[in-house]
């Protein structure tokens, strides 16, 4: 395990949208949202704030925490399903913003699993030996993809960004461990944005029926999320020879508190060892694991030697998990 996280960062927009704010917009109420999802509030980006702006804040924090300079970064991966535009990529916009002149940059699309996919792609490239450092960012302006008239989806999502700097440090103990990724394209229509791409470009009709926004079969997504994250968690523990009690912290994608609780109970992890911040941010898709990881680091919940599991699930469907041992800070 010679690839390590040297630093993390995160950013959440200033504006807080509470459940009570949503009560004024759609037919819902605070109690329903809290009991069904565990969400109390979420952050919403300003109209002039795009995904690359959120990503840039998180990236700067992560680079500072890593002790490296922007010029030291070889690879920038931005996982997002809400890019600033089709091209240039959000990653190249971030590269320019942070002055990472020696990096190559690209976006990665795996919806809510994007940050985890990004870690594994970066790790594989660093393992190859041609590159030495990578900046992996999950960043989303989900508020730009949501139909604000659909109470079934608009209550779930929020905006934000999380980032991590990875590097090859064979002299250190711990680091990124086994990873397991999966996808099932046959279930794509259960969670999708039907229009706005090359299949159905934006037309007046698309704008009228909001088909350029998120559509979801909530209960189906719920079931598949629990099944696949549980299976992945058990598979990884068996592969590593770890028991659930060995895990100091599980950092799952923050979709819904009930999903997290169902997985926790099935895998057999103590309640205190699952990181939860969905109450404050809602579902920030590809950003959620990065934000949670950064909060865990900065609040002192992750200590050198701690065994950690990351778990993700998202549209596609895509899913995955990764084990790591937190290493000594730079
Ligand atoms: N406020 C009040 N009532 C609502 C709301 C709302 N915001 N939304 C739906 N309802 C109503 C429905 O209309 C329905 O009413 P009816 O019984 O009169 O028809 C009732 O509440 C129950 O609706 P369900 O959809 O069955 O509610 P459920 O318990 O499944 O909860 C939820 C819905 C929260 C979306 C849940 O299915 C869920 O969290 N699914 C996972 C989805 C998810 O996390 N997606 C994120 C992307 S993927 C990922 O990140 C993993």
PDB file of N, CA and C in Angstrom, residues 237-320:
ATOM      1  N   UNK A 237     -14.069  -6.598   3.270  1.00  0.00           N
ATOM      2  CA  UNK A 237     -13.616  -7.072   4.586  1.00  0.00           C
ATOM      3  C   UNK A 237     -13.042  -8.480   4.468  1.00  0.00           C
ATOM      4  N   UNK A 238     -13.718  -9.330   3.674  1.00  0.00           N
ATOM      5  CA  UNK A 238     -13.219 -10.704   3.492  1.00  0.00           C
ATOM      6  C   UNK A 238     -11.867 -10.686   2.784  1.00  0.00           C
ATOM      7  N   UNK A 239     -11.754  -9.833   1.759  1.00  0.00           N
ATOM      8  CA  UNK A 239     -10.500  -9.769   0.993  1.00  0.00           C
ATOM      9  C   UNK A 239      -9.326  -9.334   1.882  1.00  0.00           C
ATOM     10  N   UNK A 240      -9.595  -8.377   2.773  1.00  0.00           N
ATOM     11  CA  UNK A 240      -8.522  -7.851   3.627  1.00  0.00           C
ATOM     12  C   UNK A 240      -8.319  -8.694   4.885  1.00  0.00           C
ATOM     13  N   UNK A 241      -9.279  -9.572   5.186  1.00  0.00           N
ATOM     14  CA  UNK A 241      -9.202 -10.334   6.430  1.00  0.00           C
ATOM     15  C   UNK A 241      -9.464  -9.459   7.654  1.00  0.00           C
ATOM     16  N   UNK A 242     -10.253  -8.397   7.461  1.00  0.00           N
ATOM     17  CA  UNK A 242     -10.618  -7.505   8.567  1.00  0.00           C
ATOM     18  C   UNK A 242     -12.028  -7.862   9.047  1.00  0.00           C
ATOM     19  N   UNK A 243     -12.291  -7.630  10.337  1.00  0.00           N
ATOM     20  CA  UNK A 243     -13.664  -7.778  10.832  1.00  0.00           C
ATOM     21  C   UNK A 243     -14.294  -6.381  10.883  1.00  0.00           C
ATOM     22  N   UNK A 244     -15.629  -6.308  10.936  1.00  0.00           N
ATOM     23  CA  UNK A 244     -16.275  -4.982  11.021  1.00  0.00           C
ATOM     24  C   UNK A 244     -15.757  -4.167  12.204  1.00  0.00           C
ATOM     25  N   UNK A 245     -15.393  -4.858  13.301  1.00  0.00           N
ATOM     26  CA  UNK A 245     -14.896  -4.146  14.484  1.00  0.00           C
ATOM     27  C   UNK A 245     -13.520  -3.527  14.270  1.00  0.00           C
ATOM     28  N   UNK A 246     -12.799  -3.998  13.248  1.00  0.00           N
ATOM     29  CA  UNK A 246     -11.485  -3.407  12.957  1.00  0.00           C
ATOM     30  C   UNK A 246     -11.617  -1.996  12.383  1.00  0.00           C
ATOM     31  N   UNK A 247     -12.801  -1.701  11.837  1.00  0.00           N
ATOM     32  CA  UNK A 247     -12.966  -0.418  11.141  1.00  0.00           C
ATOM     33  C   UNK A 247     -13.159   0.722  12.146  1.00  0.00           C
ATOM     34  N   UNK A 248     -12.233   1.662  12.162  1.00  0.00           N
ATOM     35  CA  UNK A 248     -12.408   2.837  13.024  1.00  0.00           C
ATOM     36  C   UNK A 248     -13.487   3.749  12.462  1.00  0.00           C
ATOM     37  N   UNK A 249     -13.593   3.759  11.136  1.00  0.00           N
ATOM     38  CA  UNK A 249     -14.569   4.652  10.515  1.00  0.00           C
ATOM     39  C   UNK A 249     -15.002   4.123   9.147  1.00  0.00           C
ATOM     40  N   UNK A 250     -16.307   4.160   8.912  1.00  0.00           N
ATOM     41  CA  UNK A 250     -16.852   3.914   7.577  1.00  0.00           C
ATOM     42  C   UNK A 250     -17.351   5.255   7.055  1.00  0.00           C
ATOM     43  N   UNK A 251     -16.887   5.623   5.868  1.00  0.00           N
ATOM     44  CA  UNK A 251     -17.338   6.889   5.277  1.00  0.00           C
ATOM     45  C   UNK A 251     -18.126   6.556   4.018  1.00  0.00           C
ATOM     46  N   UNK A 252     -19.455   6.463   4.149  1.00  0.00           N
ATOM     47  CA  UNK A 252     -20.265   6.126   2.984  1.00  0.00           C
ATOM     48  C   UNK A 252     -20.728   7.382   2.251  1.00  0.00           C
ATOM     49  N   UNK A 253     -21.068   7.185   0.979  1.00  0.00           N
ATOM     50  CA  UNK A 253     -21.743   8.256   0.242  1.00  0.00           C
ATOM     51  C   UNK A 253     -22.990   8.652   1.028  1.00  0.00           C
ATOM     52  N   UNK A 254     -23.187   9.950   1.200  1.00  0.00           N
ATOM     53  CA  UNK A 254     -24.270  10.450   2.049  1.00  0.00           C
ATOM     54  C   UNK A 254     -25.525  10.696   1.213  1.00  0.00           C
ATOM     55  N   UNK A 255     -26.342   9.648   1.046  1.00  0.00           N
ATOM     56  CA  UNK A 255     -27.548   9.791   0.235  1.00  0.00           C
ATOM     57  C   UNK A 255     -28.774   9.971   1.120  1.00  0.00           C
ATOM     58  N   UNK A 256     -28.842   9.170   2.151  1.00  0.00           N
ATOM     59  CA  UNK A 256     -30.058   9.098   2.953  1.00  0.00           C
ATOM     60  C   UNK A 256     -29.689   8.366   4.248  1.00  0.00           C
ATOM     61  N   UNK A 257     -30.054   8.925   5.373  1.00  0.00           N
ATOM     62  CA  UNK A 257     -29.661   8.327   6.656  1.00  0.00           C
ATOM     63  C   UNK A 257     -30.177   6.887   6.791  1.00  0.00           C
ATOM     64  N   UNK A 258     -31.365   6.631   6.243  1.00  0.00           N
ATOM     65  CA  UNK A 258     -31.924   5.274   6.368  1.00  0.00           C
ATOM     66  C   UNK A 258     -31.117   4.262   5.550  1.00  0.00           C
ATOM     67  N   UNK A 259     -30.575   4.717   4.409  1.00  0.00           N
ATOM     68  CA  UNK A 259     -29.707   3.827   3.616  1.00  0.00           C
ATOM     69  C   UNK A 259     -28.456   3.506   4.446  1.00  0.00           C
ATOM     70  N   UNK A 260     -27.876   4.527   5.066  1.00  0.00           N
ATOM     71  CA  UNK A 260     -26.651   4.329   5.862  1.00  0.00           C
ATOM     72  C   UNK A 260     -26.914   3.377   7.020  1.00  0.00           C
ATOM     73  N   UNK A 261     -28.059   3.545   7.668  1.00  0.00           N
ATOM     74  CA  UNK A 261     -28.379   2.706   8.818  1.00  0.00           C
ATOM     75  C   UNK A 261     -28.604   1.252   8.382  1.00  0.00           C
ATOM     76  N   UNK A 262     -29.269   1.062   7.240  1.00  0.00           N
ATOM     77  CA  UNK A 262     -29.518  -0.306   6.750  1.00  0.00           C
ATOM     78  C   UNK A 262     -28.194  -1.008   6.442  1.00  0.00           C
ATOM     79  N   UNK A 263     -27.269  -0.302   5.829  1.00  0.00           N
ATOM     80  CA  UNK A 263     -25.960  -0.911   5.501  1.00  0.00           C
ATOM     81  C   UNK A 263     -25.189  -1.197   6.789  1.00  0.00           C
ATOM     82  N   UNK A 264     -25.176  -0.223   7.688  1.00  0.00           N
ATOM     83  CA  UNK A 264     -24.445  -0.382   8.962  1.00  0.00           C
ATOM     84  C   UNK A 264     -24.898  -1.647   9.694  1.00  0.00           C
ATOM     85  N   UNK A 265     -26.228  -1.821   9.784  1.00  0.00           N
ATOM     86  CA  UNK A 265     -26.770  -2.975  10.512  1.00  0.00           C
ATOM     87  C   UNK A 265     -26.405  -4.285   9.812  1.00  0.00           C
ATOM     88  N   UNK A 266     -26.485  -4.302   8.475  1.00  0.00           N
ATOM     89  CA  UNK A 266     -26.200  -5.541   7.730  1.00  0.00           C
ATOM     90  C   UNK A 266     -24.723  -5.923   7.781  1.00  0.00           C
ATOM     91  N   UNK A 267     -23.842  -4.914   7.789  1.00  0.00           N
ATOM     92  CA  UNK A 267     -22.395  -5.209   7.813  1.00  0.00           C
ATOM     93  C   UNK A 267     -21.931  -5.468   9.250  1.00  0.00           C
ATOM     94  N   UNK A 268     -22.653  -4.911  10.223  1.00  0.00           N
ATOM     95  CA  UNK A 268     -22.317  -5.131  11.628  1.00  0.00           C
ATOM     96  C   UNK A 268     -21.295  -4.158  12.167  1.00  0.00           C
ATOM     97  N   UNK A 269     -21.388  -2.899  11.744  1.00  0.00           N
ATOM     98  CA  UNK A 269     -20.465  -1.860  12.214  1.00  0.00           C
ATOM     99  C   UNK A 269     -21.146  -1.090  13.351  1.00  0.00           C
ATOM    100  N   UNK A 270     -20.425  -0.795  14.457  1.00  0.00           N
ATOM    101  CA  UNK A 270     -21.040   0.002  15.533  1.00  0.00           C
ATOM    102  C   UNK A 270     -21.492   1.381  15.022  1.00  0.00           C
ATOM    103  N   UNK A 271     -22.593   1.859  15.596  1.00  0.00           N
ATOM    104  CA  UNK A 271     -23.207   3.101  15.111  1.00  0.00           C
ATOM    105  C   UNK A 271     -22.241   4.283  15.082  1.00  0.00           C
ATOM    106  N   UNK A 272     -21.421   4.392  16.144  1.00  0.00           N
ATOM    107  CA  UNK A 272     -20.515   5.539  16.246  1.00  0.00           C
ATOM    108  C   UNK A 272     -19.416   5.520  15.195  1.00  0.00           C
ATOM    109  N   UNK A 273     -19.248   4.383  14.517  1.00  0.00           N
ATOM    110  CA  UNK A 273     -18.142   4.273  13.566  1.00  0.00           C
ATOM    111  C   UNK A 273     -18.553   4.538  12.118  1.00  0.00           C
ATOM    112  N   UNK A 274     -19.776   5.043  11.946  1.00  0.00           N
ATOM    113  CA  UNK A 274     -20.211   5.428  10.595  1.00  0.00           C
ATOM    114  C   UNK A 274     -20.298   6.952  10.552  1.00  0.00           C
ATOM    115  N   UNK A 275     -19.588   7.549   9.604  1.00  0.00           N
ATOM    116  CA  UNK A 275     -19.581   9.014   9.521  1.00  0.00           C
ATOM    117  C   UNK A 275     -20.858   9.490   8.822  1.00  0.00           C
ATOM    118  N   UNK A 276     -21.554  10.401   9.474  1.00  0.00           N
ATOM    119  CA  UNK A 276     -22.815  10.918   8.916  1.00  0.00           C
ATOM    120  C   UNK A 276     -22.795  12.452   8.935  1.00  0.00           C
ATOM    121  N   UNK A 277     -22.969  13.058   7.775  1.00  0.00           N
ATOM    122  CA  UNK A 277     -23.206  14.512   7.748  1.00  0.00           C
ATOM    123  C   UNK A 277     -24.316  14.878   6.751  1.00  0.00           C
ATOM    124  N   UNK A 278     -25.069  13.837   6.335  1.00  0.00           N
ATOM    125  CA  UNK A 278     -26.165  14.069   5.380  1.00  0.00           C
ATOM    126  C   UNK A 278     -27.193  15.044   5.958  1.00  0.00           C
ATOM    127  N   UNK A 279     -27.278  15.113   7.290  1.00  0.00           N
ATOM    128  CA  UNK A 279     -28.217  16.040   7.929  1.00  0.00           C
ATOM    129  C   UNK A 279     -27.905  17.495   7.568  1.00  0.00           C
ATOM    130  N   UNK A 280     -26.618  17.812   7.364  1.00  0.00           N
ATOM    131  CA  UNK A 280     -26.224  19.209   7.111  1.00  0.00           C
ATOM    132  C   UNK A 280     -26.030  19.550   5.638  1.00  0.00           C
ATOM    133  N   UNK A 281     -25.791  18.530   4.797  1.00  0.00           N
ATOM    134  CA  UNK A 281     -25.462  18.810   3.397  1.00  0.00           C
ATOM    135  C   UNK A 281     -26.408  18.173   2.388  1.00  0.00           C
ATOM    136  N   UNK A 282     -27.276  17.250   2.818  1.00  0.00           N
ATOM    137  CA  UNK A 282     -28.055  16.482   1.852  1.00  0.00           C
ATOM    138  C   UNK A 282     -27.130  15.614   1.014  1.00  0.00           C
ATOM    139  N   UNK A 283     -27.623  15.228  -0.151  1.00  0.00           N
ATOM    140  CA  UNK A 283     -26.844  14.376  -1.054  1.00  0.00           C
ATOM    141  C   UNK A 283     -26.074  15.271  -2.026  1.00  0.00           C
ATOM    142  N   UNK A 284     -24.771  15.334  -1.858  1.00  0.00           N
ATOM    143  CA  UNK A 284     -23.944  16.166  -2.754  1.00  0.00           C
ATOM    144  C   UNK A 284     -23.280  15.310  -3.826  1.00  0.00           C
ATOM    145  N   UNK A 285     -23.854  14.145  -4.114  1.00  0.00           N
ATOM    146  CA  UNK A 285     -23.400  13.256  -5.193  1.00  0.00           C
ATOM    147  C   UNK A 285     -21.889  13.006  -5.103  1.00  0.00           C
ATOM    148  N   UNK A 286     -21.153  13.270  -6.170  1.00  0.00           N
ATOM    149  CA  UNK A 286     -19.719  12.913  -6.194  1.00  0.00           C
ATOM    150  C   UNK A 286     -18.904  13.631  -5.116  1.00  0.00           C
ATOM    151  N   UNK A 287     -19.455  14.695  -4.555  1.00  0.00           N
ATOM    152  CA  UNK A 287     -18.697  15.463  -3.551  1.00  0.00           C
ATOM    153  C   UNK A 287     -18.776  14.853  -2.165  1.00  0.00           C
ATOM    154  N   UNK A 288     -19.753  13.980  -1.921  1.00  0.00           N
ATOM    155  CA  UNK A 288     -20.101  13.669  -0.530  1.00  0.00           C
ATOM    156  C   UNK A 288     -18.994  12.932   0.237  1.00  0.00           C
ATOM    157  N   UNK A 289     -18.351  11.954  -0.388  1.00  0.00           N
ATOM    158  CA  UNK A 289     -17.303  11.207   0.342  1.00  0.00           C
ATOM    159  C   UNK A 289     -16.100  12.126   0.605  1.00  0.00           C
ATOM    160  N   UNK A 290     -15.765  12.962  -0.363  1.00  0.00           N
ATOM    161  CA  UNK A 290     -14.636  13.884  -0.185  1.00  0.00           C
ATOM    162  C   UNK A 290     -14.892  14.886   0.936  1.00  0.00           C
ATOM    163  N   UNK A 291     -16.107  15.394   1.008  1.00  0.00           N
ATOM    164  CA  UNK A 291     -16.451  16.341   2.082  1.00  0.00           C
ATOM    165  C   UNK A 291     -16.385  15.632   3.432  1.00  0.00           C
ATOM    166  N   UNK A 292     -16.978  14.435   3.485  1.00  0.00           N
ATOM    167  CA  UNK A 292     -17.005  13.686   4.752  1.00  0.00           C
ATOM    168  C   UNK A 292     -15.593  13.305   5.193  1.00  0.00           C
ATOM    169  N   UNK A 293     -14.766  12.885   4.246  1.00  0.00           N
ATOM    170  CA  UNK A 293     -13.381  12.517   4.565  1.00  0.00           C
ATOM    171  C   UNK A 293     -12.645  13.726   5.146  1.00  0.00           C
ATOM    172  N   UNK A 294     -12.810  14.869   4.516  1.00  0.00           N
ATOM    173  CA  UNK A 294     -12.132  16.070   5.002  1.00  0.00           C
ATOM    174  C   UNK A 294     -12.622  16.459   6.394  1.00  0.00           C
ATOM    175  N   UNK A 295     -13.931  16.353   6.622  1.00  0.00           N
ATOM    176  CA  UNK A 295     -14.461  16.684   7.959  1.00  0.00           C
ATOM    177  C   UNK A 295     -13.914  15.709   9.004  1.00  0.00           C
ATOM    178  N   UNK A 296     -13.804  14.443   8.619  1.00  0.00           N
ATOM    179  CA  UNK A 296     -13.282  13.439   9.564  1.00  0.00           C
ATOM    180  C   UNK A 296     -11.822  13.741   9.909  1.00  0.00           C
ATOM    181  N   UNK A 297     -11.058  14.147   8.913  1.00  0.00           N
ATOM    182  CA  UNK A 297      -9.639  14.457   9.148  1.00  0.00           C
ATOM    183  C   UNK A 297      -9.518  15.700  10.033  1.00  0.00           C
ATOM    184  N   UNK A 298     -10.226  16.766   9.652  1.00  0.00           N
ATOM    185  CA  UNK A 298     -10.057  18.043  10.359  1.00  0.00           C
ATOM    186  C   UNK A 298     -10.643  18.005  11.776  1.00  0.00           C
ATOM    187  N   UNK A 299     -11.622  17.138  12.013  1.00  0.00           N
ATOM    188  CA  UNK A 299     -12.198  17.062  13.359  1.00  0.00           C
ATOM    189  C   UNK A 299     -11.420  16.089  14.249  1.00  0.00           C
ATOM    190  N   UNK A 300     -10.370  15.481  13.693  1.00  0.00           N
ATOM    191  CA  UNK A 300      -9.536  14.571  14.489  1.00  0.00           C
ATOM    192  C   UNK A 300     -10.110  13.175  14.633  1.00  0.00           C
ATOM    193  N   UNK A 301     -11.141  12.847  13.825  1.00  0.00           N
ATOM    194  CA  UNK A 301     -11.712  11.492  13.922  1.00  0.00           C
ATOM    195  C   UNK A 301     -10.853  10.441  13.238  1.00  0.00           C
ATOM    196  N   UNK A 302      -9.967  10.886  12.378  1.00  0.00           N
ATOM    197  CA  UNK A 302      -9.054   9.937  11.723  1.00  0.00           C
ATOM    198  C   UNK A 302      -7.665  10.122  12.286  1.00  0.00           C
ATOM    199  N   UNK A 303      -7.130   9.041  12.809  1.00  0.00           N
ATOM    200  CA  UNK A 303      -5.788   9.096  13.394  1.00  0.00           C
ATOM    201  C   UNK A 303      -4.888   8.103  12.665  1.00  0.00           C
ATOM    202  N   UNK A 304      -3.574   8.369  12.659  1.00  0.00           N
ATOM    203  CA  UNK A 304      -2.660   7.442  11.987  1.00  0.00           C
ATOM    204  C   UNK A 304      -2.897   6.014  12.448  1.00  0.00           C
ATOM    205  N   UNK A 305      -2.951   5.103  11.486  1.00  0.00           N
ATOM    206  CA  UNK A 305      -3.159   3.682  11.800  1.00  0.00           C
ATOM    207  C   UNK A 305      -4.618   3.254  11.763  1.00  0.00           C
ATOM    208  N   UNK A 306      -5.532   4.231  11.777  1.00  0.00           N
ATOM    209  CA  UNK A 306      -6.972   3.886  11.722  1.00  0.00           C
ATOM    210  C   UNK A 306      -7.311   3.164  10.416  1.00  0.00           C
ATOM    211  N   UNK A 307      -8.143   2.136  10.544  1.00  0.00           N
ATOM    212  CA  UNK A 307      -8.625   1.429   9.359  1.00  0.00           C
ATOM    213  C   UNK A 307      -9.963   2.047   8.934  1.00  0.00           C
ATOM    214  N   UNK A 308     -10.064   2.352   7.648  1.00  0.00           N
ATOM    215  CA  UNK A 308     -11.218   3.103   7.139  1.00  0.00           C
ATOM    216  C   UNK A 308     -11.807   2.381   5.932  1.00  0.00           C
ATOM    217  N   UNK A 309     -13.135   2.472   5.794  1.00  0.00           N
ATOM    218  CA  UNK A 309     -13.789   1.970   4.582  1.00  0.00           C
ATOM    219  C   UNK A 309     -14.583   3.105   3.939  1.00  0.00           C
ATOM    220  N   UNK A 310     -14.372   3.303   2.642  1.00  0.00           N
ATOM    221  CA  UNK A 310     -15.193   4.233   1.870  1.00  0.00           C
ATOM    222  C   UNK A 310     -16.182   3.405   1.054  1.00  0.00           C
ATOM    223  N   UNK A 311     -17.424   3.884   0.937  1.00  0.00           N
ATOM    224  CA  UNK A 311     -18.457   3.133   0.218  1.00  0.00           C
ATOM    225  C   UNK A 311     -19.286   4.090  -0.632  1.00  0.00           C
ATOM    226  N   UNK A 312     -19.573   3.677  -1.873  1.00  0.00           N
ATOM    227  CA  UNK A 312     -20.318   4.595  -2.745  1.00  0.00           C
ATOM    228  C   UNK A 312     -21.363   3.860  -3.572  1.00  0.00           C
ATOM    229  N   UNK A 313     -22.378   4.618  -3.977  1.00  0.00           N
ATOM    230  CA  UNK A 313     -23.400   4.095  -4.889  1.00  0.00           C
ATOM    231  C   UNK A 313     -24.018   5.267  -5.641  1.00  0.00           C
ATOM    232  N   UNK A 314     -24.262   5.097  -6.929  1.00  0.00           N
ATOM    233  CA  UNK A 314     -24.861   6.207  -7.661  1.00  0.00           C
ATOM    234  C   UNK A 314     -25.487   5.788  -8.979  1.00  0.00           C
ATOM    235  N   UNK A 315     -25.921   6.793  -9.734  1.00  0.00           N
ATOM    236  CA  UNK A 315     -26.587   6.559 -11.014  1.00  0.00           C
ATOM    237  C   UNK A 315     -25.682   5.758 -11.929  1.00  0.00           C
ATOM    238  N   UNK A 316     -26.335   4.977 -12.778  1.00  0.00           N
ATOM    239  CA  UNK A 316     -25.585   4.129 -13.720  1.00  0.00           C
ATOM    240  C   UNK A 316     -26.216   2.760 -13.889  1.00  0.00           C
ATOM    241  N   UNK A 317     -26.408   1.969 -12.793  1.00  0.00           N
ATOM    242  CA  UNK A 317     -25.880   2.216 -11.456  1.00  0.00           C
ATOM    243  C   UNK A 317     -24.370   1.992 -11.416  1.00  0.00           C
ATOM    244  N   UNK A 318     -23.726   2.717 -10.517  1.00  0.00           N
ATOM    245  CA  UNK A 318     -22.312   2.516 -10.240  1.00  0.00           C
ATOM    246  C   UNK A 318     -22.170   2.332  -8.741  1.00  0.00           C
ATOM    247  N   UNK A 319     -21.155   1.601  -8.313  1.00  0.00           N
ATOM    248  CA  UNK A 319     -20.922   1.463  -6.877  1.00  0.00           C
ATOM    249  C   UNK A 319     -19.476   1.066  -6.627  1.00  0.00           C
ATOM    250  N   UNK A 320     -19.095   1.089  -5.382  1.00  0.00           N
ATOM    251  CA  UNK A 320     -17.733   0.660  -5.068  1.00  0.00           C
ATOM    252  C   UNK A 320     -17.384   0.886  -3.618  1.00  0.00           C
TER     253      UNK A 320
END
